PDB file of C-alpha atoms and ligand atoms in Angstrom:
ATOM      1  CA  MET A   1      63.918 183.053 133.756  1.00  0.00           C
ATOM      2  CA  PRO A   2      66.876 182.726 135.813  1.00  0.00           C
ATOM      3  CA  ASP A   3      68.714 179.729 135.537  1.00  0.00           C
ATOM      4  CA  ARG A   4      70.421 180.071 138.804  1.00  0.00           C
ATOM      5  CA  MET A   5      69.041 180.996 142.110  1.00  0.00           C
ATOM      6  CA  TRP A   6      69.855 184.413 143.338  1.00  0.00           C
ATOM      7  CA  SER A   7      72.692 184.727 146.169  1.00  0.00           C
ATOM      8  CA  LEU A   8      71.548 186.542 149.241  1.00  0.00           C
ATOM      9  CA  ALA A   9      74.435 189.192 148.235  1.00  0.00           C
ATOM     10  CA  GLU A  10      72.190 190.165 145.684  1.00  0.00           C
ATOM     11  CA  PHE A  11      69.471 190.936 148.149  1.00  0.00           C
ATOM     12  CA  ARG A  12      69.074 195.026 148.174  1.00  0.00           C
ATOM     13  CA  PHE A  13      66.619 197.013 150.563  1.00  0.00           C
ATOM     14  CA  ASP A  14      66.291 200.693 151.567  1.00  0.00           C
ATOM     15  CA  GLU A  15      69.470 202.762 150.689  1.00  0.00           C
ATOM     16  CA  ALA A  16      71.469 199.533 149.077  1.00  0.00           C
ATOM     17  CA  ILE A  17      69.047 200.063 146.005  1.00  0.00           C
ATOM     18  CA  GLU A  18      70.951 201.919 143.623  1.00  0.00           C
ATOM     19  CA  ALA A  19      68.355 203.786 141.634  1.00  0.00           C
ATOM     20  CA  ALA A  20      66.973 207.367 141.858  1.00  0.00           C
ATOM     21  CA  GLU A  21      63.220 206.302 141.196  1.00  0.00           C
ATOM     22  CA  VAL A  22      61.534 202.865 141.895  1.00  0.00           C
ATOM     23  CA  TYR A  23      58.274 201.041 141.075  1.00  0.00           C
ATOM     24  CA  LEU A  24      56.669 200.574 144.477  1.00  0.00           C
ATOM     25  CA  ASP A  25      54.192 197.387 144.243  1.00  0.00           C
ATOM     26  CA  SER A  26      50.985 197.982 146.290  1.00  0.00           C
ATOM     27  CA  GLY A  27      49.965 194.524 145.264  1.00  0.00           C
ATOM     28  CA  THR A  28      47.182 195.793 142.838  1.00  0.00           C
ATOM     29  CA  GLU A  29      49.524 198.365 140.821  1.00  0.00           C
ATOM     30  CA  LEU A  30      52.983 199.671 140.199  1.00  0.00           C
ATOM     31  CA  GLU A  31      53.620 203.282 141.174  1.00  0.00           C
ATOM     32  CA  LEU A  32      56.697 205.205 140.041  1.00  0.00           C
ATOM     33  CA  MET A  33      58.085 206.988 143.138  1.00  0.00           C
ATOM     34  CA  ALA A  34      61.441 208.563 144.200  1.00  0.00           C
ATOM     35  CA  ARG A  35      63.416 205.776 145.962  1.00  0.00           C
ATOM     36  CA  ASP A  36      64.090 208.233 149.019  1.00  0.00           C
ATOM     37  CA  GLU A  37      60.204 208.757 149.327  1.00  0.00           C
ATOM     38  CA  SER A  38      59.398 204.965 148.868  1.00  0.00           C
ATOM     39  CA  ILE A  39      61.914 204.250 151.679  1.00  0.00           C
ATOM     40  CA  ALA A  40      60.274 207.031 153.964  1.00  0.00           C
ATOM     41  CA  PHE A  41      56.786 205.552 153.107  1.00  0.00           C
ATOM     42  CA  ALA A  42      58.037 201.922 154.008  1.00  0.00           C
ATOM     43  CA  HIS A  43      59.580 203.298 157.263  1.00  0.00           C
ATOM     44  CA  GLU A  44      56.699 205.127 158.537  1.00  0.00           C
ATOM     45  CA  ARG A  45      54.745 201.731 158.211  1.00  0.00           C
ATOM     46  CA  GLY A  46      57.635 200.013 160.461  1.00  0.00           C
ATOM     47  CA  ALA A  47      58.864 198.311 157.385  1.00  0.00           C
ATOM     48  CA  ASN A  48      61.407 198.538 154.663  1.00  0.00           C
ATOM     49  CA  LEU A  49      61.792 198.842 150.960  1.00  0.00           C
ATOM     50  CA  VAL A  50      62.692 195.691 149.310  1.00  0.00           C
ATOM     51  CA  ALA A  51      63.748 195.143 145.445  1.00  0.00           C
ATOM     52  CA  SER A  52      61.911 192.508 144.038  1.00  0.00           C
ATOM     53  CA  CYS A  53      64.882 191.099 141.982  1.00  0.00           C
ATOM     54  CA  PRO A  54      68.435 191.916 141.477  1.00  0.00           C
ATOM     55  CA  PRO A  55      69.252 195.072 139.455  1.00  0.00           C
ATOM     56  CA  THR A  56      68.721 194.566 135.742  1.00  0.00           C
ATOM     57  CA  GLY A  57      70.619 197.847 135.092  1.00  0.00           C
ATOM     58  CA  GLU A  58      67.549 199.077 132.945  1.00  0.00           C
ATOM     59  CA  ALA A  59      64.288 200.292 134.056  1.00  0.00           C
ATOM     60  CA  ALA A  60      63.494 201.493 137.710  1.00  0.00           C
ATOM     61  CA  PRO A  61      63.411 198.439 139.960  1.00  0.00           C
ATOM     62  CA  SER A  62      60.187 196.991 141.167  1.00  0.00           C
ATOM     63  CA  CYS A  63      60.001 197.120 144.886  1.00  0.00           C
ATOM     64  CA  VAL A  64      57.758 196.106 147.912  1.00  0.00           C
ATOM     65  CA  VAL A  65      57.313 197.284 151.328  1.00  0.00           C
ATOM     66  CA  ALA A  66      58.258 194.535 153.637  1.00  0.00           C
ATOM     67  CA  LYS A  67      60.236 193.931 157.189  1.00  0.00           C
ATOM     68  CA  VAL A  68      63.895 193.166 157.020  1.00  0.00           C
ATOM     69  CA  SER A  69      65.736 191.998 160.022  1.00  0.00           C
ATOM     70  CA  LEU A  70      69.655 192.382 160.451  1.00  0.00           C
ATOM     71  CA  PRO A  71      71.902 190.872 159.752  1.00  0.00           C
ATOM     72  CA  VAL A  72      70.018 189.787 156.663  1.00  0.00           C
ATOM     73  CA  ARG A  73      69.722 186.034 156.439  1.00  0.00           C
ATOM     74  CA  TRP A  74      67.872 183.202 154.603  1.00  0.00           C
ATOM     75  CA  GLU A  75      64.802 181.584 156.090  1.00  0.00           C
ATOM     76  CA  ARG A  76      65.666 178.199 157.451  1.00  0.00           C
ATOM     77  CA  ALA A  77      63.901 174.914 156.071  1.00  0.00           C
ATOM     78  CA  PRO A  78      64.826 171.191 156.592  1.00  0.00           C
ATOM     79  CA  ILE A  79      66.971 169.720 153.865  1.00  0.00           C
ATOM     80  CA  ASP A  80      65.683 166.280 153.129  1.00  0.00           C
ATOM     81  CA  GLU A  81      67.597 163.967 150.946  1.00  0.00           C
ATOM     82  CA  PRO A  82      65.148 161.795 148.963  1.00  0.00           C
ATOM     83  CA  PRO A  83      65.611 157.985 149.528  1.00  0.00           C
ATOM     84  CA  ILE A  84      67.111 155.942 146.691  1.00  0.00           C
ATOM     85  CA  ASP A  85      64.438 154.317 144.652  1.00  0.00           C
ATOM     86  CA  GLU A  86      65.898 151.230 143.398  1.00  0.00           C
ATOM     87  CA  ARG A  87      63.188 151.148 140.573  1.00  0.00           C
ATOM     88  CA  LEU A  88      65.247 153.796 138.832  1.00  0.00           C
ATOM     89  CA  TRP A  89      67.976 151.288 137.765  1.00  0.00           C
ATOM     90  CA  PHE A  90      69.849 151.106 134.571  1.00  0.00           C
ATOM     91  CA  GLU A  91      72.937 149.195 133.202  1.00  0.00           C
ATOM     92  CA  ALA A  92      76.287 150.750 133.850  1.00  0.00           C
ATOM     93  CA  PRO A  93      79.787 149.256 133.249  1.00  0.00           C
ATOM     94  CA  CYS A  94      80.043 147.870 136.973  1.00  0.00           C
ATOM     95  CA  GLY A  95      76.174 146.569 136.956  1.00  0.00           C
ATOM     96  CA  ARG A  96      72.842 148.099 138.115  1.00  0.00           C
ATOM     97  CA  ASP A  97      73.247 151.637 139.110  1.00  0.00           C
ATOM     98  CA  VAL A  98      70.390 154.088 140.198  1.00  0.00           C
ATOM     99  CA  LEU A  99      69.324 157.536 138.968  1.00  0.00           C
ATOM    100  CA  VAL A 100      68.960 159.857 141.917  1.00  0.00           C
ATOM    101  CA  GLY A 101      68.193 163.253 140.613  1.00  0.00           C
ATOM    102  CA  ASN A 102      69.873 166.250 138.656  1.00  0.00           C
ATOM    103  CA  GLY A 103      73.583 166.261 138.037  1.00  0.00           C
ATOM    104  CA  HIS A 104      73.584 170.279 138.092  1.00  0.00           C
ATOM    105  CA  SER A 105      76.613 170.195 135.561  1.00  0.00           C
ATOM    106  CA  PHE A 106      75.760 170.216 131.975  1.00  0.00           C
ATOM    107  CA  THR A 107      72.364 170.489 130.479  1.00  0.00           C
ATOM    108  CA  GLY A 108      71.121 166.814 130.404  1.00  0.00           C
ATOM    109  CA  ARG A 109      73.359 165.518 133.036  1.00  0.00           C
ATOM    110  CA  MET A 110      71.779 163.290 135.588  1.00  0.00           C
ATOM    111  CA  ALA A 111      72.999 162.332 138.982  1.00  0.00           C
ATOM    112  CA  ALA A 112      73.427 158.508 139.597  1.00  0.00           C
ATOM    113  CA  TRP A 113      74.510 156.224 142.366  1.00  0.00           C
ATOM    114  CA  CYS A 114      76.441 153.322 142.060  1.00  0.00           C
ATOM    115  CA  PRO A 115      76.050 151.002 144.933  1.00  0.00           C
ATOM    116  CA  HIS A 116      79.034 148.572 144.212  1.00  0.00           C
ATOM    117  CA  GLU A 117      81.505 151.320 144.776  1.00  0.00           C
ATOM    118  CA  GLY A 118      79.414 153.394 146.904  1.00  0.00           C
ATOM    119  CA  VAL A 119      79.870 156.687 144.804  1.00  0.00           C
ATOM    120  CA  GLY A 120      77.725 159.241 143.136  1.00  0.00           C
ATOM    121  CA  TYR A 121      78.554 160.470 139.661  1.00  0.00           C
ATOM    122  CA  ASN A 122      76.925 162.198 136.779  1.00  0.00           C
ATOM    123  CA  VAL A 123      75.449 160.202 133.594  1.00  0.00           C
ATOM    124  CA  SER A 124      73.912 161.215 130.166  1.00  0.00           C
ATOM    125  CA  ARG A 125      71.318 159.087 128.274  1.00  0.00           C
ATOM    126  CA  ALA A 126      73.562 157.939 125.948  1.00  0.00           C
ATOM    127  CA  GLU A 127      76.039 156.340 128.740  1.00  0.00           C
ATOM    128  CA  MET A 128      73.144 154.403 130.131  1.00  0.00           C
ATOM    129  CA  GLY A 129      72.556 150.598 128.903  1.00  0.00           C
ATOM    130  CA  ALA A 130      69.337 148.897 129.346  1.00  0.00           C
ATOM    131  CA  MET A 131      66.933 150.431 132.056  1.00  0.00           C
ATOM    132  CA  SER A 132      63.922 150.145 133.795  1.00  0.00           C
ATOM    133  CA  GLU A 133      60.378 151.462 132.535  1.00  0.00           C
ATOM    134  CA  GLU A 134      60.471 153.801 135.580  1.00  0.00           C
ATOM    135  CA  ALA A 135      64.239 154.953 134.787  1.00  0.00           C
ATOM    136  CA  ARG A 136      63.083 155.519 131.049  1.00  0.00           C
ATOM    137  CA  TYR A 137      60.260 157.641 131.920  1.00  0.00           C
ATOM    138  CA  PHE A 138      62.384 159.432 134.734  1.00  0.00           C
ATOM    139  CA  VAL A 139      64.771 160.143 131.886  1.00  0.00           C
ATOM    140  CA  ALA A 140      62.064 161.430 129.157  1.00  0.00           C
ATOM    141  CA  GLY A 141      60.689 163.771 132.085  1.00  0.00           C
ATOM    142  CA  PHE A 142      64.175 165.007 132.836  1.00  0.00           C
ATOM    143  CA  LEU A 143      65.238 165.961 129.332  1.00  0.00           C
ATOM    144  CA  ALA A 144      62.056 167.387 128.470  1.00  0.00           C
ATOM    145  CA  GLY A 145      62.712 169.583 131.399  1.00  0.00           C
ATOM    146  CA  ASN A 146      66.394 170.480 130.467  1.00  0.00           C
ATOM    147  CA  GLU A 147      65.804 171.335 126.909  1.00  0.00           C
ATOM    148  CA  PRO A 148      67.211 174.619 126.013  1.00  0.00           C
ATOM    149  CA  GLY A 149      64.875 177.510 124.692  1.00  0.00           C
ATOM    150  CA  TYR A 150      64.657 178.409 120.839  1.00  0.00           C
ATOM    151  CA  PRO A 151      66.797 181.014 119.770  1.00  0.00           C
ATOM    152  CA  VAL A 152      65.383 184.595 119.624  1.00  0.00           C
ATOM    153  CA  ASP A 153      66.946 187.898 118.345  1.00  0.00           C
ATOM    154  CA  VAL A 154      66.937 191.461 120.431  1.00  0.00           C
ATOM    155  CA  ASP A 155      63.595 191.758 119.044  1.00  0.00           C
ATOM    156  CA  GLY A 156      62.298 188.548 120.169  1.00  0.00           C
ATOM    157  CA  GLU A 157      62.010 187.080 116.505  1.00  0.00           C
ATOM    158  CA  THR A 158      63.229 183.625 115.638  1.00  0.00           C
ATOM    159  CA  ASP A 159      64.771 183.051 112.454  1.00  0.00           C
ATOM    160  CA  GLU A 160      63.190 179.992 110.402  1.00  0.00           C
ATOM    161  CA  ALA A 161      66.268 178.171 109.875  1.00  0.00           C
ATOM    162  CA  ASP A 162      67.229 178.551 113.776  1.00  0.00           C
ATOM    163  CA  LEU A 163      63.943 177.095 114.676  1.00  0.00           C
ATOM    164  CA  SER A 164      64.548 173.967 112.524  1.00  0.00           C
ATOM    165  CA  ALA A 165      68.119 173.728 113.644  1.00  0.00           C
ATOM    166  CA  TRP A 166      66.601 173.825 117.316  1.00  0.00           C
ATOM    167  CA  ARG A 167      63.948 171.096 116.692  1.00  0.00           C
ATOM    168  CA  ALA A 168      66.627 168.785 115.059  1.00  0.00           C
ATOM    169  CA  ALA A 169      68.894 169.191 118.012  1.00  0.00           C
ATOM    170  CA  LEU A 170      66.264 168.620 120.541  1.00  0.00           C
ATOM    171  CA  ALA A 171      65.440 165.388 118.532  1.00  0.00           C
ATOM    172  CA  ARG A 172      68.980 164.108 119.011  1.00  0.00           C
ATOM    173  CA  PHE A 173      68.993 165.517 122.541  1.00  0.00           C
ATOM    174  CA  ARG A 174      66.103 163.465 123.583  1.00  0.00           C
ATOM    175  CA  ARG A 175      68.025 160.199 122.408  1.00  0.00           C
ATOM    176  CA  THR A 176      71.644 161.235 123.732  1.00  0.00           C
ATOM    177  CA  GLY A 177      71.101 163.488 126.626  1.00  0.00           C
ATOM    178  CA  SER A 178      74.040 165.453 125.638  1.00  0.00           C
ATOM    179  CA  TRP A 179      74.167 169.417 124.817  1.00  0.00           C
ATOM    180  CA  TYR A 180      77.526 170.581 124.262  1.00  0.00           C
ATOM    181  CA  GLY A 181      76.480 174.193 123.820  1.00  0.00           C
ATOM    182  CA  ARG A 182      79.585 175.184 121.695  1.00  0.00           C
ATOM    183  CA  TRP A 183      80.232 176.231 118.141  1.00  0.00           C
ATOM    184  CA  GLY A 184      81.562 173.809 115.907  1.00  0.00           C
ATOM    185  CA  THR A 185      81.938 172.728 112.532  1.00  0.00           C
ATOM    186  CA  CYS A 186      81.711 169.737 109.981  1.00  0.00           C
ATOM    187  CA  GLN A 187      85.504 168.871 108.895  1.00  0.00           C
ATOM    188  CA  VAL A 188      84.156 167.452 105.425  1.00  0.00           C
ATOM    189  CA  CYS A 189      81.250 170.160 104.489  1.00  0.00           C
ATOM    190  CA  GLY A 190      82.155 173.109 106.956  1.00  0.00           C
ATOM    191  CA  CYS A 191      78.531 173.545 107.878  1.00  0.00           C
ATOM    192  CA  VAL A 192      77.737 174.802 111.378  1.00  0.00           C
ATOM    193  CA  LEU A 193      77.021 172.087 113.671  1.00  0.00           C
ATOM    194  CA  LEU A 194      73.888 171.485 115.915  1.00  0.00           C
ATOM    195  CA  PRO A 195      74.813 172.749 119.175  1.00  0.00           C
ATOM    196  CA  ASP A 196      73.880 169.209 120.928  1.00  0.00           C
ATOM    197  CA  THR A 197      77.187 167.554 119.380  1.00  0.00           C
ATOM    198  CA  ALA A 198      80.881 167.515 120.564  1.00  0.00           C
ATOM    199  CA  GLY A 199      81.634 165.891 117.307  1.00  0.00           C
ATOM    200  CA  ASP A 200      83.517 167.166 114.212  1.00  0.00           C
ATOM    201  CA  ARG A 201      81.261 165.954 111.615  1.00  0.00           C
ATOM    202  CA  CYS A 202      77.620 166.858 110.740  1.00  0.00           C
ATOM    203  CA  HIS A 203      74.907 164.161 110.523  1.00  0.00           C
ATOM    204  CA  GLN A 204      75.330 163.790 106.575  1.00  0.00           C
ATOM    205  CA  HIS A 205      79.058 162.963 106.804  1.00  0.00           C
ATOM    206  CA  SER A 206      79.267 161.008 110.112  1.00  0.00           C
ATOM    207  CA  ALA A 207      78.274 157.782 109.035  1.00  0.00           C
ATOM    208  CA  ALA A 208      80.653 157.950 105.887  1.00  0.00           C
ATOM    209  CA  GLY A 209      83.473 158.715 108.216  1.00  0.00           C
TER     210      GLY A 209
HETATM  211 ZN1   ZN B 301      77.854 150.450 139.962  1.00  0.00          ZN
HETATM  212 ZN1   ZN B 302      79.245 167.696 106.730  1.00  0.00          ZN
END
């Protein structure tokens, strides 16, 4: 699953599809065809050959027959900013601030609005004080949707130790909303830290420190 929306610069149709062969999607089946033959097929129907997704560099790309007009441009649709919902309050150092959405920075970071300063900023679960019932459920749902997937190797297999580590990291993530996502080790015992933490001590040695 892509974690980012594709740029229009990655849209490919007709001769810009860099492949000798393509899978032509007729809606019911995929047929492997020469690209040029597929383009001719599309043009005969007053349409173009459109690649379904950006090139992966592996198999022949899947394509559909669809109309393209030049210059290539995005569909236009209204941008509605959702109104601030006061029920999503939480205690911040300045008073009650309000959750307003996704921070789109690091995993688990939420967008917040401070009515005292009139500024928007990003916040993690661990930085929030007391909060409303509505905010509590907003955070739980947000973090559930932000959970990184479990580790898999090139064959799609998951190591048992990786799976346990992932579960333990997620348990902490649900409490803190932090996911550091870099390798780190414990300064005391040298174990490899779970990826949610930016600390330098493992769970076992952080209390003693
Ligand atoms: Zn504030
Ligand atoms: Zn340790």
